[in-house]
Amino acid sequence: MSARELFTFRNTYFSIGVGVAAGVFALAAITGFVLLPRLQPELKYADLWDAFCSAAGLPRRSVSSGEIPKSPHRLSEAVLTPTTLARPTQESIGRGATLAQRCAICHGPTGISRADSPNLAGQYASVIYKELLDFRSGARTNAVMSPFAANLSDQDIKDLAAYYAYLPRLPAYHPQEQLPRPRVVIYGAPMRGIAPCGSCHGSLDNKAGSPWLEGQSEAYLKAQLQAFAAGQRTNDISQQMRNVARALTSQEIDQAAAYYASQPPDIIKTTD
Amino acid sequence: MLVNRKLILAHFWLAFVVFGLALCLGAWQMFVRSPLYTWISNPEWYYRSLTAHGTVMGYVFPTLVAMGFGYAITESALQQRLVGVRWAWAGFWLIVIGAIMAMVPVALGRASVLYTFYPPLIGNAFYYIGVVLVVVGSWIWVALMSINLRVWRRAHPGEPVPLAMFANVAGSYLWAWTAVGAALELLLQIIPVALGLKTTIDAGLARVFFSWTLHAIVYFWLIPTYIAYYTIVPRAIGGRLYSDTMARLSFILFLVVAMPIGIHHTFADPQVGAGFKFIHSTFTALVALPTLLTVFTICASVEIAARLRGGRGALGWIRALPWQNPIMLAVAFSFVMLGFGGAGGLINMSYQLDTTIHNTQWITGHFHLIFGGAIVIMYFAIAYDLWPHLTGRALPNLALARTQLWLWFIGMIVTTFPWHWVGILGMPRRMAYYDYSNPAIAPEALYVSLSAFGALILLISGLLFLFILARAHAQPATEAGEYRFSMPVHPVRSVPLALNSFGIWVALMIGLTVTNYGYPILMLAARQDTSVPAVYVGAQ
Ligand code: HEM
Ligand SMILES: [Cu+2]
């Protein structure tokens, strides 16, 4: 078989094949890049070239080009890579333990709070890490807590995360009778776009950055949910938690907070 | 002349066993997300199952069928021993290893990313590496098909390549090229992130690469079915192929226009320009052509068979067809499903209509009808037709085979018609849970239950199929004779060089890929600001 016999316009198959392909391409290109943009005056192209670039997929400045509206709040700038918190050393945990002495008045000497501050013992390292970064940057604020994060270095924060994640999950100080799971925790509310709480928070699956909630104080949980719903707490990336909280009824907030507060933290059975 | 029967049987058996397993998962998925079951309480299980089902049904099963059938065609159509048997086994084992490697992390819940990969979601690296091994194993097959054809050509200079082999090699070239898109996505983008070498990924570019594979892979699944239409059906029902040239043209058209149209899978994506979307939809319209040619040619061939059997009248000949023959039954069912599925496809390919059904259950209903229905029922037919020649034993019971095909057909209609319908009502796909007690979706409950019932019928049919194949091995030995393909009405003495070789058509396939994909890919690859952080499955 010789290529010269095949790839020549004397070969009708070749000329028809190439001709039709090129013809269809040219027609489609003219229609898609020139004609169709013209037929859509509402798209407001400056000129032919502008329309052409848009059809090719080049990003254009939007018509109402101006400043991107700035969020009134600081947003989280925390970045977590697979190596950030990987394999903490004994020294790191030890340094964390020393630093944590400052925190014990509120979060308890064993990481279990006697007041309504959150329990930290056995919390996911990524959560401690992210929340401390957010407190430090101002993305999350709390009059009581923020000052303690203000002067932590990056290394301090990693060490504290390693230390608290290393502590065993102990029962909370306010043990109650275990409540049955409310509907919103197991099923979410699909029609309102609420995934089950447990699909992020650890009883079904854990999504990075979502704390486990079992055994936290009811007042704390409720306050956080209300803060998310009201837009006072805005450090959740991509509004993951605000979207959920805004769609919750106040009754669901009460139920979820009471349920999680009544659970012992050692039932969390996820990947770690 | 089927010499390497063990090789061929190994491919078919592995294909059908994994098919059986994935079928169970499919039926389970259907059941647990229907109102017939409360709720598995952990969506993770659903996505685990879905990833396994999609990966097996989309990658492993059809690839193995195409390979096994390809080896059978090589030996029987070319009448020569397969060259490179050791390589063929190596390819087979690569697929076994790849499939196991991919399925272990999926089973452990470390790679619930679905078979379309869904970047920036990133699972365990072994899942992707396993998929790559499956593809590499199939590339060995591509090379062997090409080499075997070359060996034959040297011995038969100037002679027309038998149609079955021509189509088979066209399919293998199409697969070789279309798999490149997903391979680039995996090797350049996903695997480095899965291994932790990078932490960001350009998900838009990844989707464009995947679309490169996603359309033509459908035609790769389909080619064994089309080969069976042209080269098995007319012979099996005692007729002749209406036109050999028409058949060649169809396969050539698939080769050329299946590739430059994949962007119709990214109609809703912002990173691709509307101009390129339009070019791809225009070429998509062309891809209906080979299917229309095929429907025409096969109907004509079937009519020839009917008239040879004494059929008369404008439509009266249909009664004269050998309806007792499983192949006849299969092709009729396949055409009905192809007709409905094709009509649905016209909706998917049009930019505006697509927006109403994008990412709804319509899509899953559609591809189950076409792929699970029209295509897979012909895989069954191929197996029934080849089995006596591979095992040296007759099929145990044709009535059982007919029942199995009827069940598959009925099951597929009962499953997919309501499936399409709930899609039109707006039910999204790929969700583990639907709250049917909510008044807004309560009306869908009935149809989803119907679908789940259809799935049960399909499951029974699939298991029956495996049972028939297994039972055949225990039948008394018989001589099945030479394995032959259909003869055309007019014997083929010579074929124009262009229709007897692939040079022009492969060049056009690659050329159109460059024109239709080159700019969108280069633009995204060159930009620095298009990457997003990866989201690791099960990351802490
Ligand atoms: C008993 C028969 C079958 C049943 C009940 C079934 C069921 C399902 C279900 C429920 C889904 C998930 C849809 C969603 O949630 O989006 C699915 C996906 C899929 N099925 Fe099947 N299936 C069956 C047979 C097949 C066959 C024969 C094939 C192809 C050979 C196939 C290929 C696929 C593919 C490629 C997916 C896509 C997976 C994904 O969306 O990630 N299925 N199937
Ligand atoms: Cu497609």
mmCIF file of N, CA, C and O in Angstrom, chain A residues 40-110:
data_model
loop_
_atom_site.group_PDB
_atom_site.id
_atom_site.type_symbol
_atom_site.label_atom_id
_atom_site.label_comp_id
_atom_site.label_asym_id
_atom_site.label_seq_id
_atom_site.Cartn_x
_atom_site.Cartn_y
_atom_site.Cartn_z
ATOM 1 N N GLN A 40 -27.120 37.422 18.952
ATOM 2 C CA GLN A 40 -27.480 37.555 20.370
ATOM 3 C C GLN A 40 -27.057 38.931 20.855
ATOM 4 O O GLN A 40 -26.076 39.074 21.584
ATOM 5 N N PRO A 41 -27.798 39.956 20.464
ATOM 6 C CA PRO A 41 -27.378 41.329 20.807
ATOM 7 C C PRO A 41 -27.306 41.545 22.309
ATOM 8 O O PRO A 41 -26.560 42.401 22.776
ATOM 9 N N GLU A 42 -28.056 40.733 23.073
ATOM 10 C CA GLU A 42 -28.058 40.967 24.516
ATOM 11 C C GLU A 42 -26.690 40.671 25.142
ATOM 12 O O GLU A 42 -26.435 41.036 26.273
ATOM 13 N N LEU A 43 -25.798 40.002 24.376
ATOM 14 C CA LEU A 43 -24.498 39.684 24.952
ATOM 15 C C LEU A 43 -23.535 40.876 24.918
ATOM 16 O O LEU A 43 -22.510 40.862 25.576
ATOM 17 N N LYS A 44 -23.861 41.891 24.109
ATOM 18 C CA LYS A 44 -23.099 43.164 24.136
ATOM 19 C C LYS A 44 -21.593 42.978 23.941
ATOM 20 O O LYS A 44 -20.791 43.212 24.840
ATOM 21 N N TYR A 45 -21.212 42.555 22.750
ATOM 22 C CA TYR A 45 -19.785 42.500 22.456
ATOM 23 C C TYR A 45 -19.332 43.848 21.922
ATOM 24 O O TYR A 45 -20.070 44.511 21.202
ATOM 25 N N ALA A 46 -18.093 44.209 22.263
ATOM 26 C CA ALA A 46 -17.586 45.498 21.806
ATOM 27 C C ALA A 46 -17.440 45.488 20.286
ATOM 28 O O ALA A 46 -17.849 46.412 19.599
ATOM 29 N N ASP A 47 -16.857 44.436 19.765
ATOM 30 C CA ASP A 47 -16.686 44.351 18.317
ATOM 31 C C ASP A 47 -16.572 42.877 17.919
ATOM 32 O O ASP A 47 -16.703 41.989 18.762
ATOM 33 N N LEU A 48 -16.291 42.650 16.660
ATOM 34 C CA LEU A 48 -16.219 41.284 16.151
ATOM 35 C C LEU A 48 -15.158 40.483 16.893
ATOM 36 O O LEU A 48 -15.348 39.343 17.268
ATOM 37 N N TRP A 49 -14.023 41.117 17.126
ATOM 38 C CA TRP A 49 -12.905 40.427 17.761
ATOM 39 C C TRP A 49 -13.269 39.999 19.190
ATOM 40 O O TRP A 49 -12.966 38.905 19.645
ATOM 41 N N ASP A 50 -13.958 40.881 19.873
ATOM 42 C CA ASP A 50 -14.399 40.594 21.235
ATOM 43 C C ASP A 50 -15.328 39.372 21.232
ATOM 44 O O ASP A 50 -15.173 38.443 22.047
ATOM 45 N N ALA A 51 -16.268 39.364 20.283
ATOM 46 C CA ALA A 51 -17.204 38.237 20.182
ATOM 47 C C ALA A 51 -16.446 36.953 19.880
ATOM 48 O O ALA A 51 -16.720 35.892 20.442
ATOM 49 N N PHE A 52 -15.458 37.086 19.008
ATOM 50 C CA PHE A 52 -14.671 35.939 18.594
ATOM 51 C C PHE A 52 -13.913 35.360 19.805
ATOM 52 O O PHE A 52 -13.930 34.153 20.046
ATOM 53 N N CYS A 53 -13.288 36.233 20.570
ATOM 54 C CA CYS A 53 -12.525 35.774 21.739
ATOM 55 C C CYS A 53 -13.443 35.087 22.744
ATOM 56 O O CYS A 53 -13.087 34.083 23.348
ATOM 57 N N SER A 54 -14.619 35.640 22.911
ATOM 58 C CA SER A 54 -15.544 35.038 23.857
ATOM 59 C C SER A 54 -15.954 33.649 23.393
ATOM 60 O O SER A 54 -15.977 32.692 24.177
ATOM 61 N N ALA A 55 -16.245 33.515 22.093
ATOM 62 C CA ALA A 55 -16.640 32.203 21.579
ATOM 63 C C ALA A 55 -15.508 31.205 21.708
ATOM 64 O O ALA A 55 -15.726 30.001 21.865
ATOM 65 N N ALA A 56 -14.257 31.697 21.644
ATOM 66 C CA ALA A 56 -13.118 30.792 21.777
ATOM 67 C C ALA A 56 -12.914 30.377 23.220
ATOM 68 O O ALA A 56 -12.178 29.441 23.498
ATOM 69 N N GLY A 57 -13.543 31.087 24.147
ATOM 70 C CA GLY A 57 -13.427 30.701 25.547
ATOM 71 C C GLY A 57 -12.461 31.554 26.331
ATOM 72 O O GLY A 57 -12.154 31.252 27.477
ATOM 73 N N LEU A 58 -11.943 32.637 25.718
ATOM 74 C CA LEU A 58 -11.063 33.526 26.471
ATOM 75 C C LEU A 58 -11.904 34.277 27.486
ATOM 76 O O LEU A 58 -12.940 34.835 27.137
ATOM 77 N N PRO A 59 -11.474 34.336 28.728
ATOM 78 C CA PRO A 59 -12.283 35.039 29.717
ATOM 79 C C PRO A 59 -12.354 36.518 29.350
ATOM 80 O O PRO A 59 -11.385 37.107 28.916
ATOM 81 N N ARG A 60 -13.521 37.127 29.488
ATOM 82 C CA ARG A 60 -13.665 38.558 29.225
ATOM 83 C C ARG A 60 -13.985 39.232 30.540
ATOM 84 O O ARG A 60 -14.536 38.626 31.439
ATOM 85 N N ARG A 61 -13.669 40.505 30.568
ATOM 86 C CA ARG A 61 -14.082 41.254 31.738
ATOM 87 C C ARG A 61 -15.600 41.393 31.669
ATOM 88 O O ARG A 61 -16.149 41.591 30.578
ATOM 89 N N SER A 62 -16.276 41.290 32.781
ATOM 90 C CA SER A 62 -17.730 41.358 32.712
ATOM 91 C C SER A 62 -18.131 42.774 32.345
ATOM 92 O O SER A 62 -17.394 43.725 32.575
ATOM 93 N N VAL A 63 -19.338 42.908 31.771
ATOM 94 C CA VAL A 63 -19.765 44.192 31.219
ATOM 95 C C VAL A 63 -19.758 45.266 32.307
ATOM 96 O O VAL A 63 -19.268 46.361 32.124
ATOM 97 N N SER A 64 -20.278 44.913 33.448
ATOM 98 C CA SER A 64 -20.323 45.875 34.536
ATOM 99 C C SER A 64 -18.997 45.851 35.278
ATOM 100 O O SER A 64 -18.971 45.816 36.495
ATOM 101 N N SER A 65 -17.916 45.861 34.507
ATOM 102 C CA SER A 65 -16.610 45.658 35.116
ATOM 103 C C SER A 65 -16.347 46.685 36.199
ATOM 104 O O SER A 65 -16.548 47.873 36.035
ATOM 105 N N GLY A 66 -15.927 46.212 37.313
ATOM 106 C CA GLY A 66 -15.643 47.103 38.429
ATOM 107 C C GLY A 66 -14.960 46.282 39.494
ATOM 108 O O GLY A 66 -14.559 45.158 39.258
ATOM 109 N N GLU A 67 -14.831 46.859 40.653
ATOM 110 C CA GLU A 67 -14.207 46.143 41.746
ATOM 111 C C GLU A 67 -15.064 44.947 42.137
ATOM 112 O O GLU A 67 -16.296 45.023 42.129
ATOM 113 N N ILE A 68 -14.400 43.858 42.489
ATOM 114 C CA ILE A 68 -15.137 42.750 43.061
ATOM 115 C C ILE A 68 -15.603 43.222 44.439
ATOM 116 O O ILE A 68 -14.792 43.746 45.205
ATOM 117 N N PRO A 69 -16.896 43.085 44.747
ATOM 118 C CA PRO A 69 -17.348 43.606 46.037
ATOM 119 C C PRO A 69 -16.577 42.920 47.162
ATOM 120 O O PRO A 69 -16.420 41.712 47.170
ATOM 121 N N LYS A 70 -16.099 43.711 48.099
ATOM 122 C CA LYS A 70 -15.314 43.130 49.186
ATOM 123 C C LYS A 70 -16.255 42.612 50.269
ATOM 124 O O LYS A 70 -17.254 43.245 50.582
ATOM 125 N N SER A 71 -15.893 41.466 50.811
ATOM 126 C CA SER A 71 -16.714 40.931 51.878
ATOM 127 C C SER A 71 -16.516 41.807 53.114
ATOM 128 O O SER A 71 -15.402 42.238 53.398
ATOM 129 N N PRO A 72 -17.597 42.084 53.835
ATOM 130 C CA PRO A 72 -17.446 42.906 55.040
ATOM 131 C C PRO A 72 -16.652 42.173 56.119
ATOM 132 O O PRO A 72 -16.173 42.786 57.066
ATOM 133 N N HIS A 73 -16.523 40.840 55.974
ATOM 134 C CA HIS A 73 -15.815 40.078 57.008
ATOM 135 C C HIS A 73 -14.493 39.594 56.457
ATOM 136 O O HIS A 73 -14.319 39.449 55.266
ATOM 137 N N ARG A 74 -13.602 39.298 57.338
ATOM 138 C CA ARG A 74 -12.394 38.585 56.921
ATOM 139 C C ARG A 74 -12.787 37.141 56.657
ATOM 140 O O ARG A 74 -13.563 36.564 57.406
ATOM 141 N N LEU A 75 -12.212 36.577 55.618
ATOM 142 C CA LEU A 75 -12.519 35.172 55.345
ATOM 143 C C LEU A 75 -11.318 34.316 55.715
ATOM 144 O O LEU A 75 -10.205 34.825 55.879
ATOM 145 N N SER A 76 -11.564 33.051 55.850
ATOM 146 C CA SER A 76 -10.494 32.154 56.258
ATOM 147 C C SER A 76 -9.429 32.064 55.183
ATOM 148 O O SER A 76 -9.732 32.012 53.996
ATOM 149 N N GLU A 77 -8.179 32.087 55.595
ATOM 150 C CA GLU A 77 -7.098 31.936 54.618
ATOM 151 C C GLU A 77 -6.343 30.646 54.876
ATOM 152 O O GLU A 77 -5.256 30.439 54.352
ATOM 153 N N ALA A 78 -6.899 29.778 55.702
ATOM 154 C CA ALA A 78 -6.185 28.555 56.067
ATOM 155 C C ALA A 78 -6.030 27.642 54.857
ATOM 156 O O ALA A 78 -6.962 27.476 54.078
ATOM 157 N N VAL A 79 -4.847 27.086 54.694
ATOM 158 C CA VAL A 79 -4.597 26.122 53.622
ATOM 159 C C VAL A 79 -4.074 24.859 54.265
ATOM 160 O O VAL A 79 -3.170 24.899 55.088
ATOM 161 N N LEU A 80 -4.667 23.752 53.883
ATOM 162 C CA LEU A 80 -4.230 22.485 54.464
ATOM 163 C C LEU A 80 -3.786 21.599 53.323
ATOM 164 O O LEU A 80 -4.552 21.351 52.404
ATOM 165 N N THR A 81 -2.548 21.150 53.352
ATOM 166 C CA THR A 81 -2.107 20.209 52.328
ATOM 167 C C THR A 81 -1.885 18.870 53.021
ATOM 168 O O THR A 81 -1.852 18.810 54.260
ATOM 169 N N PRO A 82 -1.740 17.803 52.259
ATOM 170 C CA PRO A 82 -1.579 16.498 52.902
ATOM 171 C C PRO A 82 -0.351 16.439 53.796
ATOM 172 O O PRO A 82 -0.253 15.582 54.656
ATOM 173 N N THR A 83 0.611 17.348 53.598
ATOM 174 C CA THR A 83 1.831 17.259 54.398
ATOM 175 C C THR A 83 1.815 18.194 55.601
ATOM 176 O O THR A 83 2.645 18.035 56.497
ATOM 177 N N THR A 84 0.883 19.152 55.637
ATOM 178 C CA THR A 84 0.931 20.154 56.705
ATOM 179 C C THR A 84 0.992 19.519 58.083
ATOM 180 O O THR A 84 1.804 19.893 58.926
ATOM 181 N N LEU A 85 0.116 18.553 58.314
ATOM 182 C CA LEU A 85 0.016 17.993 59.665
ATOM 183 C C LEU A 85 0.423 16.516 59.700
ATOM 184 O O LEU A 85 0.156 15.822 60.671
ATOM 185 N N ALA A 86 1.078 16.074 58.619
ATOM 186 C CA ALA A 86 1.368 14.638 58.543
ATOM 187 C C ALA A 86 2.392 14.226 59.601
ATOM 188 O O ALA A 86 3.346 14.947 59.866
ATOM 189 N N ARG A 87 2.191 13.088 60.195
ATOM 190 C CA ARG A 87 3.128 12.460 61.133
ATOM 191 C C ARG A 87 3.770 13.423 62.129
ATOM 192 O O ARG A 87 4.941 13.768 62.025
ATOM 193 N N PRO A 88 3.029 13.857 63.128
ATOM 194 C CA PRO A 88 3.621 14.756 64.122
ATOM 195 C C PRO A 88 4.676 14.016 64.945
ATOM 196 O O PRO A 88 4.528 12.830 65.239
ATOM 197 N N THR A 89 5.738 14.712 65.289
ATOM 198 C CA THR A 89 6.796 14.083 66.079
ATOM 199 C C THR A 89 6.446 14.174 67.562
ATOM 200 O O THR A 89 5.592 14.965 67.961
ATOM 201 N N GLN A 90 7.160 13.383 68.372
ATOM 202 C CA GLN A 90 6.964 13.437 69.822
ATOM 203 C C GLN A 90 7.296 14.825 70.365
ATOM 204 O O GLN A 90 6.629 15.343 71.250
ATOM 205 N N GLU A 91 8.346 15.464 69.777
ATOM 206 C CA GLU A 91 8.721 16.807 70.243
ATOM 207 C C GLU A 91 7.585 17.777 70.003
ATOM 208 O O GLU A 91 7.285 18.628 70.845
ATOM 209 N N SER A 92 6.983 17.633 68.831
ATOM 210 C CA SER A 92 5.904 18.556 68.492
ATOM 211 C C SER A 92 4.770 18.422 69.509
ATOM 212 O O SER A 92 4.252 19.415 70.024
ATOM 213 N N ILE A 93 4.405 17.176 69.812
ATOM 214 C CA ILE A 93 3.327 16.949 70.776
ATOM 215 C C ILE A 93 3.733 17.504 72.143
ATOM 216 O O ILE A 93 2.952 18.154 72.847
ATOM 217 N N GLY A 94 5.000 17.292 72.490
ATOM 218 C CA GLY A 94 5.489 17.779 73.781
ATOM 219 C C GLY A 94 5.416 19.296 73.867
ATOM 220 O O GLY A 94 4.948 19.872 74.857
ATOM 221 N N ARG A 95 5.895 19.962 72.801
ATOM 222 C CA ARG A 95 5.820 21.433 72.796
ATOM 223 C C ARG A 95 4.369 21.881 72.899
ATOM 224 O O ARG A 95 4.040 22.840 73.594
ATOM 225 N N GLY A 96 3.509 21.152 72.183
ATOM 226 C CA GLY A 96 2.083 21.485 72.233
ATOM 227 C C GLY A 96 1.562 21.397 73.655
ATOM 228 O O GLY A 96 0.814 22.261 74.126
ATOM 229 N N ALA A 97 1.997 20.358 74.384
ATOM 230 C CA ALA A 97 1.521 20.170 75.753
ATOM 231 C C ALA A 97 1.932 21.353 76.619
ATOM 232 O O ALA A 97 1.167 21.846 77.462
ATOM 233 N N THR A 98 3.164 21.834 76.421
ATOM 234 C CA THR A 98 3.632 22.973 77.200
ATOM 235 C C THR A 98 2.793 24.215 76.887
ATOM 236 O O THR A 98 2.328 24.922 77.775
ATOM 237 N N LEU A 99 2.615 24.453 75.589
ATOM 238 C CA LEU A 99 1.831 25.633 75.192
ATOM 239 C C LEU A 99 0.410 25.557 75.734
ATOM 240 O O LEU A 99 -0.198 26.572 76.072
ATOM 241 N N ALA A 100 -0.117 24.330 75.805
ATOM 242 C CA ALA A 100 -1.524 24.158 76.157
ATOM 243 C C ALA A 100 -1.799 24.489 77.609
ATOM 244 O O ALA A 100 -2.961 24.616 78.004
ATOM 245 N N GLN A 101 -0.756 24.622 78.392
ATOM 246 C CA GLN A 101 -1.000 24.983 79.789
ATOM 247 C C GLN A 101 -1.737 26.304 79.895
ATOM 248 O O GLN A 101 -2.558 26.510 80.778
ATOM 249 N N ARG A 102 -1.440 27.212 78.956
ATOM 250 C CA ARG A 102 -2.125 28.503 78.947
ATOM 251 C C ARG A 102 -3.612 28.355 78.658
ATOM 252 O O ARG A 102 -4.402 29.233 78.940
ATOM 253 N N CYS A 103 -3.958 27.284 78.010
ATOM 254 C CA CYS A 103 -5.336 27.147 77.539
ATOM 255 C C CYS A 103 -6.194 26.441 78.571
ATOM 256 O O CYS A 103 -7.422 26.438 78.468
ATOM 257 N N ALA A 104 -5.506 25.824 79.560
ATOM 258 C CA ALA A 104 -6.212 24.906 80.442
ATOM 259 C C ALA A 104 -7.303 25.579 81.273
ATOM 260 O O ALA A 104 -8.299 24.951 81.608
ATOM 261 N N ILE A 105 -7.098 26.848 81.604
ATOM 262 C CA ILE A 105 -8.133 27.489 82.420
ATOM 263 C C ILE A 105 -9.513 27.394 81.779
ATOM 264 O O ILE A 105 -10.511 27.279 82.464
ATOM 265 N N CYS A 106 -9.557 27.485 80.500
ATOM 266 C CA CYS A 106 -10.867 27.440 79.852
ATOM 267 C C CYS A 106 -11.166 26.075 79.244
ATOM 268 O O CYS A 106 -12.283 25.577 79.323
ATOM 269 N N HIS A 107 -10.156 25.506 78.579
ATOM 270 C CA HIS A 107 -10.431 24.256 77.854
ATOM 271 C C HIS A 107 -10.171 23.021 78.704
ATOM 272 O O HIS A 107 -10.313 21.896 78.213
ATOM 273 N N GLY A 108 -9.761 23.248 79.956
ATOM 274 C CA GLY A 108 -9.590 22.121 80.863
ATOM 275 C C GLY A 108 -8.206 21.505 80.751
ATOM 276 O O GLY A 108 -7.633 21.450 79.669
ATOM 277 N N PRO A 109 -7.650 21.020 81.861
ATOM 278 C CA PRO A 109 -6.299 20.451 81.841
ATOM 279 C C PRO A 109 -6.210 19.179 80.999
ATOM 280 O O PRO A 109 -5.144 18.847 80.497
ATOM 281 N N THR A 110 -7.308 18.487 80.823
ATOM 282 C CA THR A 110 -7.252 17.295 79.973
ATOM 283 C C THR A 110 -7.916 17.557 78.628
ATOM 284 O O THR A 110 -8.232 16.635 77.893
#
